[in-house]
Coordinates of C-alpha atoms and ligand atoms in Angstrom, one line a residue:
M1 CA -10.1 -17.3 -24.6
A2 CA -9.6 -18.8 -21.2
G3 CA -12.9 -17.1 -20.1
L4 CA -14.7 -18.6 -23.0
R5 CA -13.3 -22.0 -22.3
S6 CA -14.3 -22.0 -18.6
L7 CA -17.8 -20.7 -19.6
L8 CA -18.1 -23.6 -22.0
V9 CA -16.9 -26.0 -19.3
C10 CA -19.4 -24.5 -16.9
I11 CA -22.2 -25.0 -19.4
V12 CA -21.2 -28.6 -20.1
V13 CA -21.0 -29.3 -16.3
V14 CA -24.4 -27.7 -15.6
A15 CA -25.9 -29.6 -18.5
A16 CA -24.4 -32.9 -17.3
T17 CA -25.8 -32.2 -13.8
I18 CA -29.2 -31.6 -15.2
V19 CA -29.3 -34.6 -17.4
I20 CA -28.0 -37.1 -14.8
P21 CA -28.7 -35.6 -11.3
T22 CA -29.2 -38.9 -9.5
S23 CA -26.6 -41.1 -11.3
A24 CA -25.4 -43.8 -9.1
Q25 CA -21.8 -43.0 -10.1
L26 CA -19.2 -42.3 -7.5
S27 CA -16.2 -40.2 -8.5
A28 CA -12.8 -39.6 -7.1
S29 CA -13.2 -35.8 -7.6
F30 CA -16.5 -35.5 -5.8
Y31 CA -15.3 -33.0 -3.1
N32 CA -12.6 -31.3 -5.2
R33 CA -14.6 -28.1 -5.8
V34 CA -16.9 -28.1 -2.8
C35 CA -14.2 -28.8 -0.2
P36 CA -10.6 -29.5 -1.4
K37 CA -9.5 -29.7 2.2
A38 CA -11.8 -32.6 3.0
L39 CA -9.4 -35.5 2.2
P40 CA -6.3 -33.9 3.9
A41 CA -8.5 -33.3 7.0
I42 CA -9.5 -37.0 7.2
R43 CA -5.9 -38.2 6.6
S44 CA -4.6 -36.0 9.4
V45 CA -7.1 -37.4 12.0
V46 CA -6.5 -41.0 10.9
K47 CA -2.7 -40.4 11.1
Q48 CA -3.0 -39.0 14.7
A49 CA -5.3 -41.9 15.8
I50 CA -2.9 -44.6 14.4
F51 CA 0.0 -42.9 16.0
Q52 CA -1.8 -43.2 19.4
E53 CA -2.9 -46.7 18.7
P54 CA -1.8 -48.7 15.6
R55 CA -4.7 -51.2 15.9
I56 CA -7.2 -48.4 15.2
G57 CA -6.2 -48.6 11.5
A58 CA -7.4 -52.2 11.4
S59 CA -10.6 -51.2 13.2
L60 CA -11.3 -48.4 10.7
L61 CA -10.8 -50.8 7.8
R62 CA -13.2 -53.3 9.3
L63 CA -15.8 -50.6 9.9
H64 CA -16.0 -49.8 6.2
F65 CA -16.3 -53.6 5.3
H66 CA -19.1 -54.0 7.9
D67 CA -20.8 -50.9 6.6
C68 CA -20.7 -52.0 2.9
F69 CA -21.9 -55.6 3.5
V70 CA -25.1 -54.4 5.2
N71 CA -27.4 -52.7 2.6
G72 CA -24.5 -51.0 0.9
C73 CA -21.8 -48.4 1.9
D74 CA -24.3 -46.0 3.5
G75 CA -22.9 -45.3 7.0
S76 CA -25.7 -47.4 8.5
I77 CA -23.2 -49.1 10.9
L78 CA -22.6 -45.8 12.6
L79 CA -26.2 -45.2 13.7
D80 CA -27.1 -45.6 17.3
D81 CA -30.4 -47.4 18.2
T82 CA -33.5 -45.3 18.1
S83 CA -37.2 -45.9 19.1
S84 CA -38.0 -46.7 15.4
F85 CA -35.1 -49.1 14.7
T86 CA -32.5 -51.2 16.4
G87 CA -29.2 -50.5 14.6
E88 CA -26.3 -52.7 13.6
K89 CA -23.9 -52.0 16.5
T90 CA -25.4 -54.8 18.7
A91 CA -25.6 -57.4 15.9
F92 CA -23.7 -60.6 16.6
P93 CA -20.6 -59.8 14.4
N94 CA -20.4 -56.2 15.6
A95 CA -21.2 -56.3 19.4
N96 CA -18.2 -55.9 21.6
S97 CA -16.1 -56.2 18.4
V98 CA -16.3 -53.3 16.0
R99 CA -14.5 -50.2 17.2
G100 CA -13.4 -46.8 16.0
F101 CA -16.7 -44.9 16.4
D102 CA -14.9 -42.1 18.4
V103 CA -12.4 -41.6 15.6
I104 CA -15.2 -41.3 13.1
D105 CA -16.7 -38.6 15.3
D106 CA -13.4 -36.8 15.5
I107 CA -13.0 -37.0 11.7
K108 CA -16.5 -35.7 11.1
N109 CA -15.8 -32.7 13.4
A110 CA -12.5 -32.0 11.7
V111 CA -13.8 -32.3 8.2
D112 CA -16.9 -30.1 8.9
K113 CA -14.6 -27.5 10.3
A114 CA -12.3 -27.7 7.3
C115 CA -15.2 -27.5 4.9
K116 CA -17.1 -24.8 6.9
G117 CA -20.2 -27.0 6.9
S118 CA -21.5 -30.5 6.7
V119 CA -20.8 -31.6 3.1
V120 CA -18.9 -34.9 3.5
S121 CA -21.0 -37.9 4.3
C122 CA -20.2 -40.4 7.0
A123 CA -20.2 -43.2 4.5
D124 CA -17.5 -41.4 2.5
I125 CA -15.6 -40.8 5.7
L126 CA -15.6 -44.6 6.4
A127 CA -14.3 -45.2 2.8
V128 CA -11.5 -42.6 3.1
A129 CA -10.5 -43.6 6.7
A130 CA -10.2 -47.3 5.5
R131 CA -8.1 -46.3 2.5
D132 CA -5.8 -44.0 4.6
S133 CA -5.4 -46.7 7.3
V134 CA -4.2 -49.2 4.7
F135 CA -1.8 -46.6 3.3
L136 CA -0.5 -45.4 6.7
L137 CA 0.3 -49.0 7.7
A138 CA 2.5 -49.5 4.7
G139 CA -0.2 -50.9 2.3
P140 CA -1.1 -49.6 -1.2
L141 CA -2.6 -46.2 -1.9
Y142 CA -5.6 -46.2 -4.2
Q143 CA -7.9 -43.5 -5.5
V144 CA -11.0 -43.7 -3.3
Q145 CA -14.4 -43.2 -5.0
L146 CA -16.7 -40.6 -3.4
G147 CA -20.2 -39.2 -3.4
R148 CA -22.0 -41.7 -1.1
R149 CA -24.8 -40.4 1.0
D150 CA -25.9 -41.6 4.4
A151 CA -28.8 -43.9 5.2
R152 CA -31.7 -42.8 7.3
T153 CA -32.1 -46.2 8.9
A154 CA -30.2 -49.3 10.0
S155 CA -31.1 -52.9 10.7
L156 CA -29.8 -55.3 13.3
N157 CA -31.4 -58.3 11.4
D158 CA -29.7 -57.3 8.1
A159 CA -26.3 -57.1 9.9
N160 CA -26.8 -60.6 11.4
R161 CA -27.9 -62.0 8.0
N162 CA -25.3 -60.4 5.8
L163 CA -22.0 -60.4 7.6
P164 CA -20.0 -63.6 7.2
P165 CA -19.1 -65.4 10.5
P166 CA -15.6 -67.0 11.0
V167 CA -17.1 -70.5 11.2
F168 CA -18.1 -70.3 7.5
S169 CA -16.8 -72.9 5.1
F170 CA -15.1 -71.9 1.8
S171 CA -18.3 -72.4 -0.2
Q172 CA -20.4 -70.4 2.3
L173 CA -17.8 -67.5 2.2
L174 CA -17.8 -67.5 -1.6
S175 CA -21.6 -67.5 -1.7
N176 CA -21.7 -64.6 0.8
F177 CA -19.3 -62.6 -1.3
Q178 CA -21.1 -63.4 -4.5
A179 CA -24.4 -62.2 -2.9
H180 CA -22.6 -58.9 -2.6
G181 CA -21.5 -58.8 -6.2
L182 CA -18.0 -59.9 -5.4
D183 CA -16.0 -62.8 -6.7
L184 CA -13.4 -65.4 -5.6
T185 CA -10.5 -62.9 -6.2
D186 CA -12.3 -60.3 -4.1
L187 CA -12.8 -62.9 -1.3
V188 CA -9.1 -63.9 -1.2
V189 CA -7.6 -60.4 -1.5
L190 CA -10.1 -58.7 0.8
S191 CA -9.7 -61.4 3.5
A192 CA -6.0 -60.4 3.5
A193 CA -7.2 -57.3 5.4
H194 CA -6.5 -59.7 8.3
T195 CA -2.8 -58.8 7.7
I196 CA -3.6 -56.1 10.3
G197 CA -5.5 -56.2 13.6
L198 CA -6.6 -58.6 16.3
A199 CA -9.3 -61.2 16.9
R200 CA -10.9 -62.2 20.2
C201 CA -10.5 -65.8 21.5
G202 CA -14.3 -66.5 21.1
T203 CA -13.9 -66.1 17.3
F204 CA -11.1 -68.7 16.9
R205 CA -11.5 -71.1 19.8
A206 CA -13.1 -73.8 17.8
R207 CA -10.3 -73.6 15.2
I208 CA -7.3 -73.8 17.6
Y209 CA -8.9 -76.7 19.6
N210 CA -10.7 -78.7 16.9
D211 CA -9.5 -77.9 13.4
T212 CA -7.2 -80.4 11.7
N213 CA -5.9 -78.1 9.0
I214 CA -3.7 -76.2 11.5
D215 CA 0.0 -76.1 12.4
P216 CA 0.1 -77.9 15.8
N217 CA 2.8 -75.5 17.2
F218 CA 0.7 -72.5 16.1
A219 CA -2.4 -74.0 17.7
A220 CA -0.6 -74.8 21.0
S221 CA 0.8 -71.2 21.2
A222 CA -2.6 -69.6 20.5
R223 CA -4.2 -71.9 23.2
K224 CA -2.0 -70.3 25.9
N225 CA -4.0 -67.1 25.6
C226 CA -7.3 -68.6 24.7
P227 CA -8.5 -71.3 27.2
S228 CA -11.0 -73.9 26.1
S229 CA -13.6 -72.0 28.2
G230 CA -13.5 -68.4 29.4
G231 CA -11.3 -65.6 28.2
N232 CA -13.6 -64.9 25.3
D233 CA -12.3 -61.3 24.9
N234 CA -8.5 -62.2 25.0
T235 CA -7.0 -61.0 21.8
E236 CA -4.5 -62.6 19.4
P237 CA -2.8 -61.1 16.3
L238 CA -4.5 -62.0 13.0
D239 CA -1.0 -62.5 11.5
A240 CA 2.6 -62.2 12.8
T241 CA 3.0 -58.5 11.6
T242 CA -0.3 -57.0 12.6
R243 CA 0.9 -53.4 12.3
R244 CA 2.1 -53.8 8.8
F245 CA -0.1 -54.2 5.7
D246 CA 2.0 -56.9 4.0
T247 CA 1.7 -60.4 2.5
V248 CA 2.6 -62.3 5.7
Y249 CA -1.1 -63.2 6.0
F250 CA -0.8 -65.3 2.8
K251 CA 2.5 -66.8 3.8
S252 CA 0.8 -67.9 7.1
L253 CA -2.0 -69.6 5.3
L254 CA 0.6 -71.7 3.4
Q255 CA 1.9 -72.8 6.8
K256 CA -1.6 -73.6 8.1
R257 CA -1.2 -70.7 10.5
G258 CA -4.4 -68.8 9.6
L259 CA -6.0 -67.7 12.9
L260 CA -9.6 -67.8 11.9
H261 CA -11.3 -70.9 10.5
S262 CA -12.5 -68.7 7.6
D263 CA -8.9 -67.6 6.8
Q264 CA -7.6 -71.2 6.5
E265 CA -10.6 -72.1 4.4
L266 CA -9.0 -70.1 1.6
Y267 CA -5.9 -72.4 1.5
K268 CA -6.1 -76.2 1.8
N269 CA -3.2 -77.2 -0.4
N270 CA -5.2 -79.4 -2.7
G271 CA -5.1 -77.4 -5.9
T272 CA -8.2 -75.2 -5.8
D273 CA -8.4 -71.9 -7.6
S274 CA -8.4 -70.3 -4.1
D275 CA -5.2 -72.1 -3.2
K276 CA -3.6 -70.8 -6.4
L277 CA -4.6 -67.2 -5.6
V278 CA -3.2 -67.5 -2.0
L279 CA 0.1 -68.9 -3.4
K280 CA 0.3 -66.1 -6.0
Y281 CA -0.2 -63.3 -3.6
S282 CA 2.2 -64.8 -1.1
R283 CA 4.9 -64.5 -3.7
N284 CA 3.9 -61.3 -5.4
P285 CA 3.3 -58.2 -3.2
F286 CA 2.7 -56.1 -6.3
A287 CA -0.1 -58.2 -7.6
F288 CA -1.6 -58.2 -4.1
A289 CA -1.3 -54.3 -3.8
R290 CA -2.9 -53.9 -7.2
D291 CA -5.7 -56.4 -6.7
F292 CA -6.5 -55.3 -3.1
S293 CA -6.9 -51.8 -4.3
A294 CA -9.3 -52.9 -7.1
S295 CA -11.3 -55.0 -4.8
M296 CA -11.6 -52.2 -2.2
I297 CA -12.9 -49.9 -4.8
K298 CA -15.4 -52.6 -5.8
M299 CA -16.5 -53.3 -2.2
G300 CA -16.7 -49.5 -1.7
S301 CA -19.2 -49.3 -4.6
I302 CA -21.7 -51.7 -3.2
K303 CA -25.2 -50.1 -3.4
P304 CA -24.2 -46.5 -2.5
L305 CA -26.9 -43.9 -2.0
T306 CA -26.3 -41.0 -4.4
G307 CA -27.9 -37.9 -5.8
N308 CA -30.9 -37.0 -3.7
D309 CA -31.2 -40.3 -1.9
G310 CA -30.4 -40.4 1.8
E311 CA -28.7 -37.4 3.4
V312 CA -25.4 -36.0 4.6
R313 CA -25.6 -36.6 8.3
L314 CA -24.6 -33.8 10.7
N315 CA -23.7 -36.3 13.4
C316 CA -22.6 -39.8 12.2
R317 CA -24.5 -41.5 15.1
K318 CA -27.9 -40.2 14.2
I319 CA -30.1 -39.2 11.3
N320 CA -30.7 -35.5 10.8
Ligands
LIG401 C1 -14.2 -63.2 4.5 C2 -15.0 -63.2 5.6 C3 -14.5 -62.5 6.9 C4 -14.8 -63.0 8.1 C5 -15.5 -64.3 8.4 C6 -14.2 -62.1 9.1 C7 -14.2 -62.3 10.4 C8 -13.5 -61.5 11.3 C9 -13.4 -61.7 12.7 C10 -14.2 -62.8 13.5 C11 -12.6 -60.8 13.3 C12 -12.3 -60.7 14.8 C13 -13.3 -59.8 15.4 C14 -13.2 -59.8 16.9 O1 -12.6 -60.7 17.5 O2 -13.9 -59.0 17.6 C15 -12.2 -60.0 12.2 C16 -11.3 -58.9 12.3 C17 -11.0 -58.1 11.3 N1 -11.5 -58.1 10.0 FE1 -12.5 -59.6 9.2 N2 -13.6 -61.1 8.4 C18 -13.8 -61.3 7.0 C19 -13.5 -60.4 6.0 C20 -12.9 -59.2 6.2 C21 -12.8 -58.1 5.2 C22 -13.3 -58.3 3.8 C23 -12.2 -57.1 5.8 C24 -11.8 -55.8 5.2 C25 -11.7 -55.5 3.9 C26 -11.9 -57.4 7.1 C27 -11.2 -56.7 8.0 C28 -10.9 -57.1 9.3 C29 -9.9 -56.4 10.2 C30 -9.0 -55.2 9.8 C31 -10.0 -57.0 11.5 C32 -9.2 -56.6 12.7 C33 -10.0 -55.5 13.4 C34 -9.4 -54.9 14.7 O3 -8.3 -55.3 15.1 O4 -10.1 -54.1 15.3 N3 -12.4 -58.7 7.4 N4 -12.7 -60.4 11.0
LIG402 C1 -14.5 -79.6 19.9 O1 -15.3 -80.6 19.4 C2 -15.9 -81.4 20.4 C3 -16.6 -82.6 19.8 O2 -17.4 -82.2 18.7 C4 -16.9 -80.5 21.2 O3 -17.5 -81.2 22.2 C5 -16.1 -79.3 21.8 O4 -17.0 -78.4 22.4 C6 -15.4 -78.6 20.7 N1 -14.5 -77.6 21.3 C7 -14.5 -76.3 20.9 C8 -13.6 -75.4 21.6 O5 -15.2 -75.9 20.0
LIG403 C1 -9.7 -80.0 -0.7 O1 -9.7 -80.4 0.6 C2 -10.9 -80.2 1.4 C3 -10.7 -80.6 2.8 O2 -9.4 -80.4 3.3 C4 -12.1 -80.8 0.7 O3 -13.2 -80.4 1.3 C5 -12.1 -80.4 -0.8 O4 -13.2 -81.1 -1.4 C6 -10.8 -80.7 -1.5 N1 -10.8 -80.2 -2.8 C7 -10.3 -80.9 -3.9 C8 -10.3 -80.2 -5.2 O5 -9.7 -81.9 -3.7

């Protein structure tokens, strides 16, 4: 009986595979049969890396975002420059800014060892590392969708064109997110990723010296570590609890204490839909946890390569 059932299940699975071999669907169970040890192996390296340096959790979360916003979640951000293309690492939003590439290499080595071969894509590693970072820093735990494959190219120009800069206005931020199939709620909850991590002085100088929608005490304090010229790489916490994935980011926006101009654009206290969302999440951690999870899954599903498209890279820094 059990034998017959598993035979039937096998037939159904094989038939489904034949009918839709290159379906663009991701699935939470993608590695369950081929390598059940994959996800625990990733979690363990991320945990060790965060133990060594809590900020790395923020950096890994940002890597996944910067991967997904440039031609989809395809691991393109991890590729080094080659003679045939200039990759994304030196694009303006990434240069001297994105970090965590060594941790991704460590994860890839660990996961290939656990799986006895290269079956887990670098794009999926980014998605899982981001999810685990949020969870390990006291944020929500969601079921990450899997089955992305890795790009065989990357583009500096596409990174410059697609990643939103911190000087963007509210309407520019919203258009940028809409161009990626995301909406206002996604913009507001995903921006709250800035509840962890740091920013460099060069990215918020204009805000703390010239913006009017800012708490003067907050601006004065941030100026101490960010002179009006020089000190571009001095860092400042993006919110007051940068090692904890909480709702302090939203509470800060209510007090005009957003560090980036783009953060404060989401809350101007004049009754916009964006204002209402910021207020709601500042008061309701459960709504934030739920909606952040949903928006991460949505962002993680931007134009994945699936089926026979792309490849599973042996080394996340170069194509096979
Ligand atoms: C809404 C538009 C966004 C803009 C304009 C923006 C801009 C920035 C900037 C300028 C920094 C500081 C970088 C540096 O100083 O080197 C930063 C850091 C960060 N961003 Fe965003 N970001 C946005 C959305 C997001 C999203 C959607 C996520 C993830 C879901 C994210 C995650 C992070 C994290 C975690 C950090 C800290 C990284 C670290 O400490 O290494 N950001 N962002
Ligand atoms: C602030 O604005 C003034 C006048 O537009 C400009 O000259 C100055 O460079 C700005 N400062 C910063 C730090 O952006
Ligand atoms: C809210 O305030 C900003 C400037 O602080 C302004 O650009 C925007 O038009 C205002 N929106 C409404 C609905 O009043």
